[in-house]
Structure formats: structure tokens, C-alpha cells
Coordinates of N, CA and C in Angstrom, one line a residue:
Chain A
X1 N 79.2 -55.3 115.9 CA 78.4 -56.5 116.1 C 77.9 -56.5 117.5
X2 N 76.7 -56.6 117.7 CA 76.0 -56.6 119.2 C 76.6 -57.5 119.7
X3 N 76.8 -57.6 121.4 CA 77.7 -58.9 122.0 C 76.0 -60.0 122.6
X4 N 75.9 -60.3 123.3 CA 75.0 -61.4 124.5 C 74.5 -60.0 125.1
X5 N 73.0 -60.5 124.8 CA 72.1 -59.2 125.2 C 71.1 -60.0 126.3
X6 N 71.4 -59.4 127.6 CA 70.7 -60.0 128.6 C 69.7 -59.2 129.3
X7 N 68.5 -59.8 130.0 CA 67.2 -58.6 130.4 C 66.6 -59.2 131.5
X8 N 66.0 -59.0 132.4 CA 66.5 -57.7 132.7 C 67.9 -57.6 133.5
X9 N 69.0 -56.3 134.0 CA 70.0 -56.3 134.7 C 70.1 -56.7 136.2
X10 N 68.6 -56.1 136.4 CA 68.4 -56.6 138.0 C 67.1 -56.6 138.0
X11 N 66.8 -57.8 139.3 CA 65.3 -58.1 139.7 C 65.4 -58.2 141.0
X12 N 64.5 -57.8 141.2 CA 64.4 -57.9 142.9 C 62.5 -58.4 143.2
X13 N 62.3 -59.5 143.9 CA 61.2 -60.1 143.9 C 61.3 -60.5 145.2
X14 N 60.3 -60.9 145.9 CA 60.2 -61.7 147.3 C 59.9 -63.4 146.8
X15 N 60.2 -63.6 147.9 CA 60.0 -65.1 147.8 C 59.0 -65.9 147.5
X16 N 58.8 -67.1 146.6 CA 57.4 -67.5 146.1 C 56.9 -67.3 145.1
X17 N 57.8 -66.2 144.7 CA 57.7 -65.0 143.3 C 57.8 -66.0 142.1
X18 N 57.5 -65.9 141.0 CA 58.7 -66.3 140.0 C 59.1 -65.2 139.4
X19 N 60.2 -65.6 138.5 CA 61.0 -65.0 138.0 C 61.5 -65.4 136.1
X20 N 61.9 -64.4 135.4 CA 62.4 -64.9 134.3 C 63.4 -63.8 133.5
X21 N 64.3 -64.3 133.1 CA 65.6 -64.0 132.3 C 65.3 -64.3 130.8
X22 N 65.8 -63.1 130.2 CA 65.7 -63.3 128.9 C 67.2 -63.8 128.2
X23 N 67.6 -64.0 127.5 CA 68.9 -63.6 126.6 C 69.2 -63.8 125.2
X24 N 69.8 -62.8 124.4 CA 69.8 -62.9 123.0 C 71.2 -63.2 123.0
X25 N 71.6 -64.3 122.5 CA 73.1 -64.5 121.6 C 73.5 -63.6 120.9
X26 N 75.1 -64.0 120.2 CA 75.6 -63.4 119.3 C 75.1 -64.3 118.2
X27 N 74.6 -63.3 116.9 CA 74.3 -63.8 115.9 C 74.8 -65.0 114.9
X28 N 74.5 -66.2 114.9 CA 75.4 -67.3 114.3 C 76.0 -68.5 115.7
X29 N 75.6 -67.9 116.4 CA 76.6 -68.8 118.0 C 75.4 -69.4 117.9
X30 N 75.5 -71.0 117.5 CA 74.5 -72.1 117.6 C 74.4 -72.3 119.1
X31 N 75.7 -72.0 119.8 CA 75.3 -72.7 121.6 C 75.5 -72.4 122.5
X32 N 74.3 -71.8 123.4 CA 74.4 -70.9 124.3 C 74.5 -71.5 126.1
X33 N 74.8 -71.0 126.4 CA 75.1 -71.2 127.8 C 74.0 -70.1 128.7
X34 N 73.6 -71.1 129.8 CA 73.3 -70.2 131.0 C 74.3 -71.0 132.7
X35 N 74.8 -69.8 132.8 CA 75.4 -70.0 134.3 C 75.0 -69.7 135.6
X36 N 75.4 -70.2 136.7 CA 75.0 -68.9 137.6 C 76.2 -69.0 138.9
X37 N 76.3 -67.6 139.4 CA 77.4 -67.2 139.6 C 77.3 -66.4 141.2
X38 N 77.4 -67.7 142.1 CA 77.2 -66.9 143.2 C 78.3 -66.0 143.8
X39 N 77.6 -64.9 145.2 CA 78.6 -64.3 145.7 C 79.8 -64.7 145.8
X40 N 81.3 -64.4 145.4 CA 82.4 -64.9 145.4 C 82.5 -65.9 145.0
X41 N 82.1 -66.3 144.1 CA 82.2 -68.1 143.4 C 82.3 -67.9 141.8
X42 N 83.0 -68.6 141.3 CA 83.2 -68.6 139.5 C 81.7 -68.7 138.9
X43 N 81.4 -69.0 137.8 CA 80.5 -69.5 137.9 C 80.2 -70.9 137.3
X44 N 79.0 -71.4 137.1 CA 78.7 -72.9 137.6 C 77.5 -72.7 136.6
X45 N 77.9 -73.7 135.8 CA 76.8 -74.2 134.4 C 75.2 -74.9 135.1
X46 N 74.4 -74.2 134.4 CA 73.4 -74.7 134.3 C 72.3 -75.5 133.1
X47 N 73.2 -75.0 132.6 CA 72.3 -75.7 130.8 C 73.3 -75.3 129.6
X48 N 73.3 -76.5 128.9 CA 74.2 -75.8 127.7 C 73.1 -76.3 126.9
X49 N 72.9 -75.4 125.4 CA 72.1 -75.9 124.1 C 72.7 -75.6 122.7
X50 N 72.9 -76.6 122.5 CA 73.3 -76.8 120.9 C 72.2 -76.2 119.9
X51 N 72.1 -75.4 119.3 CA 70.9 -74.7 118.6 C 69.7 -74.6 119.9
X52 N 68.4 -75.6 119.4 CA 67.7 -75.6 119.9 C 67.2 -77.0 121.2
X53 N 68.4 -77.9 121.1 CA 68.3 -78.9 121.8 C 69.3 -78.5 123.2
X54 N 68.9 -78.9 124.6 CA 69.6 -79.0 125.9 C 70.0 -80.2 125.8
X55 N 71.7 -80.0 125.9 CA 72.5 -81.1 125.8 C 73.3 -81.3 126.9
X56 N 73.0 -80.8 127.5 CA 73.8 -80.6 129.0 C 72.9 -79.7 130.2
X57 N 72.0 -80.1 130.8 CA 71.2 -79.6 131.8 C 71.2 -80.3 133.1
X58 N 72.4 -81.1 133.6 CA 72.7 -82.0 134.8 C 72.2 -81.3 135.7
X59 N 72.6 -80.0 135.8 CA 72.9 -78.9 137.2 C 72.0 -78.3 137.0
X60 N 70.9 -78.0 136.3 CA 69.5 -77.4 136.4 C 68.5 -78.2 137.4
X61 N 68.6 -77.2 138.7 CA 67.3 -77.8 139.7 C 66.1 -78.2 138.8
X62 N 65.3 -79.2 138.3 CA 64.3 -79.0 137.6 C 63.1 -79.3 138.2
X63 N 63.3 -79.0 139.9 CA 61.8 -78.7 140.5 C 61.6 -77.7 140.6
X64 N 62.6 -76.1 139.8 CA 61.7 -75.3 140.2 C 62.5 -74.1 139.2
X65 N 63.5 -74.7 138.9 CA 63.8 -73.8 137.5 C 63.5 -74.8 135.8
X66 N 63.3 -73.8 135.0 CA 63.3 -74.5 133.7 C 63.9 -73.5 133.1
X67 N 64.1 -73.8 131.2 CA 65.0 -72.7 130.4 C 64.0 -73.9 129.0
X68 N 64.5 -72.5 128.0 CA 63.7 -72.7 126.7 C 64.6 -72.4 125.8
X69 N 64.6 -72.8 124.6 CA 65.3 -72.1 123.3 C 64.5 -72.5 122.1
X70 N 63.5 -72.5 122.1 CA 62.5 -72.9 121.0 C 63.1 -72.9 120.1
X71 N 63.4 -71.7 119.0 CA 63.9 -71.5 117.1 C 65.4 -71.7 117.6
X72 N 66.2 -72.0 118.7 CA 67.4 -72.3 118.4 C 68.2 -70.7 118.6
X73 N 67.2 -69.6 118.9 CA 68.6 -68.5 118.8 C 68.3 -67.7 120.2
X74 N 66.9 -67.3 120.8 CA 67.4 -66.3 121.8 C 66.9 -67.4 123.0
X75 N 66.8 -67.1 124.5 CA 66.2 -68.2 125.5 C 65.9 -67.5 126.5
X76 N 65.3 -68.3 127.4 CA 64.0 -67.5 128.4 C 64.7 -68.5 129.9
X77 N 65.4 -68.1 130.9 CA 65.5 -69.5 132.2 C 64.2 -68.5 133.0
X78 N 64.0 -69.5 133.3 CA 62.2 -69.3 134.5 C 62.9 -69.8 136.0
X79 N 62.3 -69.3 136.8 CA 62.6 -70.0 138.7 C 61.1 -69.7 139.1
X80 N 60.3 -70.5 139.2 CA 59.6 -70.4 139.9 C 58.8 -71.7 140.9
X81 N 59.0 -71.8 142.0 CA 59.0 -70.3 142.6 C 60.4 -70.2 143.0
X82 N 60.4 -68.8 143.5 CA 61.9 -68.3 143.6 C 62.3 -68.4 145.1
X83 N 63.3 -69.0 145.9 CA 63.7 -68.5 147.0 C 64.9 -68.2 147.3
X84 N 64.9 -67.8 148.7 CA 65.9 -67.2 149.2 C 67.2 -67.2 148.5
X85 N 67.6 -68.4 148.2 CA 68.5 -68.6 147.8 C 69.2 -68.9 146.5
X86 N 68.3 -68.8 146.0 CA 68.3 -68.3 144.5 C 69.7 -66.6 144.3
X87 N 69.4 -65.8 145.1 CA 69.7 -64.6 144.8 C 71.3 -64.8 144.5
X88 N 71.4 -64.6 142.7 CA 72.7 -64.7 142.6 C 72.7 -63.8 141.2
X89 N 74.1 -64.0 140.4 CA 73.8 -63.1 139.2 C 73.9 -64.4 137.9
X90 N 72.8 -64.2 137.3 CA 72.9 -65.5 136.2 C 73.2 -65.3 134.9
X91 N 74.2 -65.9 134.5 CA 75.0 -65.2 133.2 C 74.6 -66.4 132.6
X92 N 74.2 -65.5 131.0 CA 74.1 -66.0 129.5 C 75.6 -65.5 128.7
X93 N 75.5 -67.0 127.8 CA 77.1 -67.1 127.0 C 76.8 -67.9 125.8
X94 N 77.5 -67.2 125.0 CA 77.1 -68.4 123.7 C 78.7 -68.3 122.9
X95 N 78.4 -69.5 122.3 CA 79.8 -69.9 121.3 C 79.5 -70.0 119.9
X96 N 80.7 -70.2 119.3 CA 80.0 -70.8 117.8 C 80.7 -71.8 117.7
X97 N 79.8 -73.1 117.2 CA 80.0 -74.4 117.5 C 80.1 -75.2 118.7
X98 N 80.4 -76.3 119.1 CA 79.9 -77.4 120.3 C 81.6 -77.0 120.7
X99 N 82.7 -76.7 120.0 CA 83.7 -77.5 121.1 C 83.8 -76.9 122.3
X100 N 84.6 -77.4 123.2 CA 84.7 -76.7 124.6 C 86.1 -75.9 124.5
X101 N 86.9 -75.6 122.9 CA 87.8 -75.2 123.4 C 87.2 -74.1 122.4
X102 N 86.3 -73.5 122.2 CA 85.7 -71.9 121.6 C 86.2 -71.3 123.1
X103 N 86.0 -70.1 122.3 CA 85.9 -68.7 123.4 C 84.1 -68.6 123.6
X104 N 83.9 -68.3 125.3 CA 82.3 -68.0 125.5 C 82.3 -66.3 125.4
X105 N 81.7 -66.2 124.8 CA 81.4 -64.7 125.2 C 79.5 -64.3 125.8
X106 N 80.4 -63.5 126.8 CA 79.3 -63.3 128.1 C 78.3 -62.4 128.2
X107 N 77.0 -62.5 128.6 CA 76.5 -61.2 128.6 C 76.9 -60.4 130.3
X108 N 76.4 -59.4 130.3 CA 76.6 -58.9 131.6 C 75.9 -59.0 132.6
X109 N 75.2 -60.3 132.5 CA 74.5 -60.7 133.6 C 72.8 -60.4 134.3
X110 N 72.5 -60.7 134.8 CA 70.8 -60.3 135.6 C 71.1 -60.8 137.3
X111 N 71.3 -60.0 138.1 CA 71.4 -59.9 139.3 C 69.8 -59.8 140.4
X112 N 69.7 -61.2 140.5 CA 68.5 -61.4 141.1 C 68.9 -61.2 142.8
X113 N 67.3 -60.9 143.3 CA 67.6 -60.9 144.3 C 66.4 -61.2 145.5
X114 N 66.0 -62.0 145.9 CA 65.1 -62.2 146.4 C 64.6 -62.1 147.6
X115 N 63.8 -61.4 148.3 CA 63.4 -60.8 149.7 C 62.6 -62.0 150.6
Chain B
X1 N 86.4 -85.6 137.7 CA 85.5 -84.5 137.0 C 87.1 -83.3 137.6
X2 N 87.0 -82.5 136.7 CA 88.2 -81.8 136.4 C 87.3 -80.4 137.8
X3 N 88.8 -79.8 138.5 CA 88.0 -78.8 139.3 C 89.6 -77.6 139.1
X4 N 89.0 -76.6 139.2 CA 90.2 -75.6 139.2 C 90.1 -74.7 140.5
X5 N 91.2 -74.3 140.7 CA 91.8 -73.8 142.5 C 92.3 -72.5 142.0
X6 N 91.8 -71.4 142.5 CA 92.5 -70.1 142.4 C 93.0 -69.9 144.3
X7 N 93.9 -70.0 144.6 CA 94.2 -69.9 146.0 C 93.8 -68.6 146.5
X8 N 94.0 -67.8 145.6 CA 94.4 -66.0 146.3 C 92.8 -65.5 145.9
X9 N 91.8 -65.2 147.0 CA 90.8 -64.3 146.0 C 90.8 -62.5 146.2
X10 N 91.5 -62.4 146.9 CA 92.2 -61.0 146.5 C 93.6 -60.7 146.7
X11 N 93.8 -60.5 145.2 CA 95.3 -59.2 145.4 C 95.5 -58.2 145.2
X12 N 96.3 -57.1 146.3 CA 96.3 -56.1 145.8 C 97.2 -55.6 145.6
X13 N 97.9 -54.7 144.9 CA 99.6 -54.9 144.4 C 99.5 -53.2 143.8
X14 N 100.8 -52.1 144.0 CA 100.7 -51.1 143.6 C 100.6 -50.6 142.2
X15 N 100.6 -50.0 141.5 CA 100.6 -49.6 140.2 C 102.1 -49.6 139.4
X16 N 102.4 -50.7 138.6 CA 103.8 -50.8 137.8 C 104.2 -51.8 138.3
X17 N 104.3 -52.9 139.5 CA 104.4 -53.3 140.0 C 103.8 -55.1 139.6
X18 N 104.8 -56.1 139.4 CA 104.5 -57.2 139.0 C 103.4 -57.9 139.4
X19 N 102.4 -58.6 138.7 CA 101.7 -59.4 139.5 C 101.5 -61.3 139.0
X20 N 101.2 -62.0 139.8 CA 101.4 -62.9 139.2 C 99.6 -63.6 140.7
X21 N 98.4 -64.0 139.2 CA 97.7 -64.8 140.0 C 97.8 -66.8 139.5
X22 N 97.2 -66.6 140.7 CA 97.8 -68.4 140.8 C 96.6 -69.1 140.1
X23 N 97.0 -70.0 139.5 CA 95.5 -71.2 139.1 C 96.2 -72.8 138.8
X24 N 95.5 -73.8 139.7 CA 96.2 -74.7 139.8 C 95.0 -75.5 139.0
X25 N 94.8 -76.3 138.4 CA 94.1 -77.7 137.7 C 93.9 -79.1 137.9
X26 N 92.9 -79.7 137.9 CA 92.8 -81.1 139.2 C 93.4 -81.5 138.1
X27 N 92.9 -82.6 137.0 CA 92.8 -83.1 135.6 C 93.5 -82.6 134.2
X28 N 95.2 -83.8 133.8 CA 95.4 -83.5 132.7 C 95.4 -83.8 131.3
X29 N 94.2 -84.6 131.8 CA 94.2 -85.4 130.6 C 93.3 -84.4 129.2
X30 N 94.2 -84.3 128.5 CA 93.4 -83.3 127.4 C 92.8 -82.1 127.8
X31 N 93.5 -81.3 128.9 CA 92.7 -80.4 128.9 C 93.5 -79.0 128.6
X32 N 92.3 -78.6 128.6 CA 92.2 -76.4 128.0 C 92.2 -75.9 129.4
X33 N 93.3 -74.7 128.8 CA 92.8 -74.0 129.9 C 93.0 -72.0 129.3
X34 N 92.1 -71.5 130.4 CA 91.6 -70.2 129.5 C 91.7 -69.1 131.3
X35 N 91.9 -67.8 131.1 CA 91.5 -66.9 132.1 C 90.8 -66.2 131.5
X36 N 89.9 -65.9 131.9 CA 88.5 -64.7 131.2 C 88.8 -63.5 132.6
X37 N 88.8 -62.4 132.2 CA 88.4 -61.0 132.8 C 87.1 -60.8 133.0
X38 N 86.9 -60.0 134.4 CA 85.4 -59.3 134.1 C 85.7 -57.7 135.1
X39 N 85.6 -57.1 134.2 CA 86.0 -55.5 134.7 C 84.2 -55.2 135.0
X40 N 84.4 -54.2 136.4 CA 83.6 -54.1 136.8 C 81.6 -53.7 135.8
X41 N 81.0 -53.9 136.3 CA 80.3 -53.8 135.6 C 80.2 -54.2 134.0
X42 N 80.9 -55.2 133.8 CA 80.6 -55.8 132.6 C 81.0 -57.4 132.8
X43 N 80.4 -57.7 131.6 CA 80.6 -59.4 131.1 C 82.4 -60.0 131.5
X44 N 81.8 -61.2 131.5 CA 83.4 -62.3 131.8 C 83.5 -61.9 129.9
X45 N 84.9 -61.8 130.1 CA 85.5 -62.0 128.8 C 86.9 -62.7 128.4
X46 N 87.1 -63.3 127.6 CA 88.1 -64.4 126.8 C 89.7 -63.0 127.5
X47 N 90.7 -63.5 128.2 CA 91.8 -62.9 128.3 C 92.7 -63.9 127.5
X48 N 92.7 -65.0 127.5 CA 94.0 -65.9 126.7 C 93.4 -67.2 127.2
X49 N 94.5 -68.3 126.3 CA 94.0 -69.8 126.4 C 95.2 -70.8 126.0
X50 N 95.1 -71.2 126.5 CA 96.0 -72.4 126.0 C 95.4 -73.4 125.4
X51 N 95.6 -73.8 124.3 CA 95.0 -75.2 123.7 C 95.8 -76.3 123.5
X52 N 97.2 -76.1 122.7 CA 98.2 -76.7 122.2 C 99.7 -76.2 122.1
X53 N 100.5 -76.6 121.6 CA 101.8 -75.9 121.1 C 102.3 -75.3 122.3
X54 N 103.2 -74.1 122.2 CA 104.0 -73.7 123.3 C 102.9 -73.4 124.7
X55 N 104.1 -73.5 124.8 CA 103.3 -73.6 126.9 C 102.9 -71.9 127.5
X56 N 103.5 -71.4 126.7 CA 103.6 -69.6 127.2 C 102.4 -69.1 126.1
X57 N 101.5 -68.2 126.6 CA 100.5 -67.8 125.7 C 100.5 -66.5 126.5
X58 N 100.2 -65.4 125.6 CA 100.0 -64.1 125.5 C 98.9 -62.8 125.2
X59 N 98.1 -62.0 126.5 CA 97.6 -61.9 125.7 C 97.7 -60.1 125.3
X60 N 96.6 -59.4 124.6 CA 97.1 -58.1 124.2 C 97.4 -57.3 124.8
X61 N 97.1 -57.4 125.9 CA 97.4 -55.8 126.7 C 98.2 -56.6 128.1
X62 N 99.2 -57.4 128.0 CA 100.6 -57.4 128.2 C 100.5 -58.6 129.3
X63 N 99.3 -59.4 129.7 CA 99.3 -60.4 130.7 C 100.3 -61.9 129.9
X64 N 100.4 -62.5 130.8 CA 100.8 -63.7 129.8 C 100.4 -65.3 130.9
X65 N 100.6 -66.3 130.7 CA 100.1 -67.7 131.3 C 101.1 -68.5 130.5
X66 N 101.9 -69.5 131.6 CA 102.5 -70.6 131.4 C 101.5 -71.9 131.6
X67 N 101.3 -72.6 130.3 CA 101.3 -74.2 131.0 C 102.0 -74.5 131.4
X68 N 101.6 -75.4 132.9 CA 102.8 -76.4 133.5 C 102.2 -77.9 133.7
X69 N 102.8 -78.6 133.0 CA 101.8 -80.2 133.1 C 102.0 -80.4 134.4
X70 N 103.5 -80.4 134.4 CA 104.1 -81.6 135.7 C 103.4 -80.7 137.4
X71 N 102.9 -79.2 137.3 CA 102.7 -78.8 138.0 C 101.3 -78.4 138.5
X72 N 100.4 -79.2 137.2 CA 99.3 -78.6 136.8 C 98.9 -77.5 137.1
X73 N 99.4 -76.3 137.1 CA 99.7 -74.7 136.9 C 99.2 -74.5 135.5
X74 N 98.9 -72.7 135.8 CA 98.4 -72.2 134.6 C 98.2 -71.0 135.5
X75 N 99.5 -70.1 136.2 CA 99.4 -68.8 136.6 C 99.7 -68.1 135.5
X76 N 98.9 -66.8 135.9 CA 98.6 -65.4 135.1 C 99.6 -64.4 135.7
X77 N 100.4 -63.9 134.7 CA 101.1 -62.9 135.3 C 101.7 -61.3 134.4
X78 N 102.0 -60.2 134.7 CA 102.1 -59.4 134.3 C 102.9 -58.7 134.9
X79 N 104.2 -58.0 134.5 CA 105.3 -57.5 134.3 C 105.3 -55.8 135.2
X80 N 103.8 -55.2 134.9 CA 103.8 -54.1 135.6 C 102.8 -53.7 135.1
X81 N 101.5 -53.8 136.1 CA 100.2 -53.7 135.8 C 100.0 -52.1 136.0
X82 N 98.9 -51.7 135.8 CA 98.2 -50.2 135.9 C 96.4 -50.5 136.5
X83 N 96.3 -49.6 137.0 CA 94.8 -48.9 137.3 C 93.7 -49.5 136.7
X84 N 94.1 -49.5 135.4 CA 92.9 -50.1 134.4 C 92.8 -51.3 134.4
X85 N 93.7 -52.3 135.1 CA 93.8 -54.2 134.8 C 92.9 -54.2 136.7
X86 N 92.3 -53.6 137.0 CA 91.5 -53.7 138.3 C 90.3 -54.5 137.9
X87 N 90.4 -55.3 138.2 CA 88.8 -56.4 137.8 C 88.6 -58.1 138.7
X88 N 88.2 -59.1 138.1 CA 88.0 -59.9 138.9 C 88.6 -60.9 137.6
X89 N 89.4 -61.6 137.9 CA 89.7 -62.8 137.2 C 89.9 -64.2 137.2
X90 N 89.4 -65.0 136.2 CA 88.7 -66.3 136.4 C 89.3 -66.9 135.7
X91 N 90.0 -67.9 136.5 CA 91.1 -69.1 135.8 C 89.6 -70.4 135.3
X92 N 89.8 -70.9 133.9 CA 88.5 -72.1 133.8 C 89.6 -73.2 132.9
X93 N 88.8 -73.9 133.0 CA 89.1 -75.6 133.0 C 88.4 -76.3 131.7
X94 N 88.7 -77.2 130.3 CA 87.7 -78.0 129.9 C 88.7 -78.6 129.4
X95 N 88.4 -80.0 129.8 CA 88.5 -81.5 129.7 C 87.6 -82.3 129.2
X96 N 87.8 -83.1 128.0 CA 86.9 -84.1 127.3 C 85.4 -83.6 127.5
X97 N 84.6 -84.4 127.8 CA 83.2 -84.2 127.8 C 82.8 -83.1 128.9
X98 N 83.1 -82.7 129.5 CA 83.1 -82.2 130.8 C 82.6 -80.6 130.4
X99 N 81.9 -80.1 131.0 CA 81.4 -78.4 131.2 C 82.8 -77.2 131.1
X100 N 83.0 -76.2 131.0 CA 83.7 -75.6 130.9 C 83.9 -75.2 132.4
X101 N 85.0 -75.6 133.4 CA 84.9 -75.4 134.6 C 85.5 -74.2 135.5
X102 N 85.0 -73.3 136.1 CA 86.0 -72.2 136.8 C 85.8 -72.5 137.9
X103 N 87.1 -71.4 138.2 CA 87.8 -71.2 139.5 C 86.8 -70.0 140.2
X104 N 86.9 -70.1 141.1 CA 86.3 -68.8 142.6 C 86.5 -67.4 142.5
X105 N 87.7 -67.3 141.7 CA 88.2 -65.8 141.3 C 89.0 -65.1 141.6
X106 N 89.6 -64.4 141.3 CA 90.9 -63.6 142.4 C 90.5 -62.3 141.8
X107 N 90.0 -61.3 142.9 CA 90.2 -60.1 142.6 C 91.7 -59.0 142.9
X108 N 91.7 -58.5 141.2 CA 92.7 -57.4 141.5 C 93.0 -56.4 141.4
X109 N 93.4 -55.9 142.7 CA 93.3 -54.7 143.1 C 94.6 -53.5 142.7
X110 N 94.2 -52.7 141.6 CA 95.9 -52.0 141.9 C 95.6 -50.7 142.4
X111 N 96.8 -50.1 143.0 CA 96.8 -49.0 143.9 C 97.5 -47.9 143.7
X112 N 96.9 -47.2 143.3 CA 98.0 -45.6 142.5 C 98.9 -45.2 143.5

């Protein structure tokens, strides 16, 4: 079974830029996660979505990042514009079902990096 | 809001050789707690969890984790690690309504 398929691995853009991350779940995992995971830091939730609804997007800057899950299964986070400090690695995760005591399983990340 | 403390973010400890990382927990009211692995160049992944029942949880390739309420602890430890348990490990946190929360990380290092 394919695991959390994430695209691209790395970006490297200058600042001003935008940017955008893809990610495909595991097949049946109604609720996906995007994180992001600075140098030396765990990582730190940015959107959780139950199928196709954001049910948890507190921690999403939303003057300048957004995220999509239209049909409920793969999703798209946008930054634009991108800066400086943006440059982190942002991990997609999905579960099956809402509770918080599932296991996330992770993709391997998209390592942005911005000039 | 629940926060989790990994004190140590690197250890590095010889090959066979015990290790034990620390993860302490703000909040215990109803909460999970879980260590995920992430070996280099790949994804965080599920190492073990505690949800309920005994306090000692196990996972397959020989680590293990004590709940401690009264101490709110939930260190990770292993008997006599090898080469291959080299990665970065992430003590996380979930409490009632709350996000799934982690720790900073402890990387570990073993040394042939």
C-alpha cells in the first residue's frame, strides 16, 4: 500500500515567489494533516481536514498561506508570497478517522527554502 | 493548552549500550501520549503509544515507554541500542480537543 505521497521534495525560490505543495494521502484516511517543522523544532500543526472540510486551521497565517482539499482526498498548501522565513520542511499526514488517539502517518516532507 | 519538553536534543551513547530519552508532559487530564521516529531521510513514523491500561508500552524493535502520571513522564528507553536506531525522535502529546502536540526532538546518535 502506497504511504503519504508528497511533491515536490525540495523547492528553492527567492522571496516574493509563491510556492505550492502537493500531497496525496493514504487511501481511506478521511483526515489529513499539514504541519510545518522548523530547523530543530517538532513540528507544529497548520490545518487539520476532516474529508473535505478544515476543522482546525488556527495556526494557518492566512495573509499569505492558504490549503485546499476540494473531493476530500489529495490537497494543495499555497504561500504566497513566500518569505524569508518561511524556509522550513512542511509535512503532510493523514489518519483514518477524527480521533486524536489514531496513529499519523507521515509523508517525507517538502523542504522549502527561500533566497 | 497541553505542551511537551524533550530536555536532551542530542544524545549520543555507544553501540549496545542503554539509552533512555526524556519527555516530560504539561497536561493530564485525558491525555495520549505517542513517540514517532524519523530516520534520516524519511517520514515521522508511529514508534509506540500509550492510550490506556498498563503504564509500560512496547515497541517492536526493542524500545519501550513508561507512563508516569504523578511525574508526568513518558521517557523512551532501550536496553542496548545499535547503529540502525540513529534518527531523530519525537515525544507528542493529545489532550481532549487539542492538536496533536510535539516535543523539539532529541537526536540519537549511536557510535560503533
Amino acid at each position: 500500500e502506497a504511504g503519504v505521497v508528497q511533491s515536490p521534495r525540495y523547492k528553492i525560490i527567492e522571496k516574493k515567489q509563491p510556492v505550492a505543495f502537493w500531497c496525496n494521502p493514504i487511501s481511506g484516511h478521511n483526515t489529513l494533516y499539514w504541519y510545518l517543522q522548523n530547523l530543530g523544532q517538532g513540528p507544529e500543526l497548520l490545518i487539520r481536514y476532516e474529508n473535505e472540510e478544515a476543522v482546525d486551521d488556527s495556526q494557518l497565517p492566512k495573509d499569505r498561506f492558504s490549503a485546499e482539499r476540494l473531493k476530500g482526498v489529495d490537497s494543495t498548501l499555497k504561500i504566497q508570497p513566500a518569505e524569508l522565513g518561511d524556509s522550513a520542511v512542511y509535512l503532510c499526514a493523514s489518519s483514518i478517522g477524527t480521533s486524536g488517539t489514531g496513529e499519523l502517518f507521515f509523508g517525507e516532507g517538502s523542504r522549502l527554502t527561500v533566497l | 493548552a497541553q505542551s511537551v519538553t524533550q530536555l536532551d536534543s542530542q544524545v549520543p551513547v555507544f553501540e549496545e549500550a542503554p539509552v533512555e530519552l526524556r519527555c516530560n508532559y504539561s497536561s493530564s487530564v485525558s491525555v495520549y501520549l505517542f513517540w514517532y521516529v524519523q530516520y534520516p531521510n524519511q517520514g515521522l513514523q508511529l514508534l509506540l503509544k500509550y492510550l490506556s491500561g498498563s503504564t509500560l508500552v512496547e515497541s517492536i524493535n526493542g524500545f519501550e515507554a513508561e507512563f508516569n502520571k504523578s511525574q508526568t513522564s513518558f521517557h523512551l528507553r532501550k536496553p542496548s541500542v545499535h547503529i540502525s536506531d540513529t534518527a531523530e525522535y519525537f515525544c507528542a502529546a493529545y489532550s481532549g480537543n487539542t492538536p496533536l502536540v510535539f516535543g523539539k526532538g532529541t537526536r540519537l546518535s549511536v557510535i560503533a
